[in-house]
Amino acid sequence: LRQAAAAAAEAADELKLGAIGLTTLTAMSRPTRQYYHARTAQPIMPQLLAAGYDSDDDVDEGWRLDRADAMLDDFEDVTLQEKAFMKLWNRWVFEKPIQADRDLPRAVDAFAREKAPELHRANLRHNFLLHLFHLWDNSLLAAAHVTAALEIVDAAAAAADAEGKAS
C-alpha cells in the first residue's frame, strides 16, 4: 500500500497538476499539426492560421482570362482589331461582372467612360459600335444607350486629339 501511495505521489509530482494545470498539460502533450495550402501544397505558417487565414479563400481566376485570350487568338476568321476589342471587353467584364441584363446599360456606360482613351488609341471605336449594335439587336440595349456610349467615346477622342494638337 505504501508503494502504491508513493507511486501516486511521484506521478502527481511529475505531472505537476497543481502548479501547471490540466489545460497546459493537455496543450503540451498535443502533437503540433502542419497545415498546407490547398492549391500550392506549401506549408502555412502558424501565425496565418491563428489570424484566421484559409487557403480555400484564395481565388486566382487569371487562368480563365488567359484561356479565353488563347481561344480568341485561335479564330482565323476574326480580325486582329475584333480580337483586341473582345479581349478588352472580356477583361473588363471579368473585373466588373454584369449580374443581369438590366445592368448592361450601366455597364456599357462605365466601360465607355473607363476605356474610351484606350478605344481611341487602339482605333477600336468601330468594333465597339459593332458590339453595341449586337447588344441592341438582342434587345439588351436601347438606341439611346448606344448613342450615349458613343458620345462618351467620341468626347474622349476629341479631348485626346485636342491635347495632341496642343502639345
XYZ file of C-alpha atoms in Angstrom, residues 22-109:
88
model
C -4.608 20.320 -16.709
C -5.059 22.565 -19.768
C -1.353 23.324 -20.021
C -0.557 19.659 -19.701
C -3.015 18.857 -22.480
C -1.587 21.586 -24.705
C 1.955 20.402 -24.056
C 1.144 16.787 -24.888
C -0.838 17.593 -28.060
C 1.082 16.997 -31.294
C 1.800 20.022 -33.462
C -0.023 19.855 -36.769
C 1.230 21.234 -40.036
C -1.394 22.616 -42.414
C -0.841 23.060 -46.131
C -2.124 25.445 -48.766
C -4.950 23.825 -50.736
C -3.695 24.859 -54.177
C 0.093 25.054 -53.871
C 0.637 22.384 -51.183
C 3.076 24.738 -49.420
C 3.097 24.768 -45.601
C 1.019 27.509 -43.990
C 2.723 29.400 -41.188
C 1.014 29.026 -37.774
C 0.750 32.824 -37.466
C -1.501 32.922 -40.538
C -3.696 30.170 -39.167
C -4.010 31.992 -35.854
C -5.134 35.097 -37.753
C -7.931 33.116 -39.428
C -6.291 32.548 -42.818
C -7.920 29.918 -45.031
C -6.190 28.995 -48.271
C -9.512 27.988 -49.816
C -10.403 31.686 -49.850
C -7.578 32.397 -52.314
C -9.041 32.714 -55.775
C -6.871 33.039 -58.839
C -9.044 33.079 -61.915
C -6.471 34.736 -64.177
C -6.008 31.457 -65.989
C -9.574 31.803 -67.301
C -8.706 35.111 -68.953
C -5.542 33.662 -70.441
C -7.520 30.701 -71.761
C -10.190 32.988 -73.252
C -7.477 35.092 -74.913
C -5.863 31.977 -76.368
C -9.214 30.772 -77.677
C -9.854 34.161 -79.300
C -6.419 34.029 -80.898
C -7.312 30.662 -82.442
C -10.088 32.211 -84.550
C -8.912 32.722 -88.100
C -11.994 34.490 -89.476
C -11.774 37.375 -86.969
C -9.634 40.466 -87.482
C -6.921 41.500 -85.046
C -8.938 44.579 -84.076
C -12.004 42.464 -83.311
C -9.870 40.179 -81.169
C -8.305 43.148 -79.387
C -11.715 44.635 -78.616
C -13.157 41.358 -77.368
C -10.130 40.807 -75.117
C -10.567 44.331 -73.732
C -14.303 43.775 -73.154
C -13.832 40.296 -71.631
C -11.179 41.500 -69.201
C -13.342 44.442 -68.149
C -16.404 42.232 -67.625
C -14.281 39.760 -65.669
C -13.196 42.530 -63.285
C -16.694 44.051 -63.064
C -19.199 41.230 -63.559
C -22.595 42.052 -65.031
C -25.206 40.269 -62.931
C -28.327 40.803 -65.008
C -29.468 42.096 -68.391
C -30.904 45.193 -66.723
C -27.382 46.118 -65.565
C -25.952 46.106 -69.077
C -26.728 49.757 -69.993
C -24.865 50.992 -66.898
C -22.034 48.564 -67.573
C -21.652 49.745 -71.171
C -21.653 53.345 -69.950
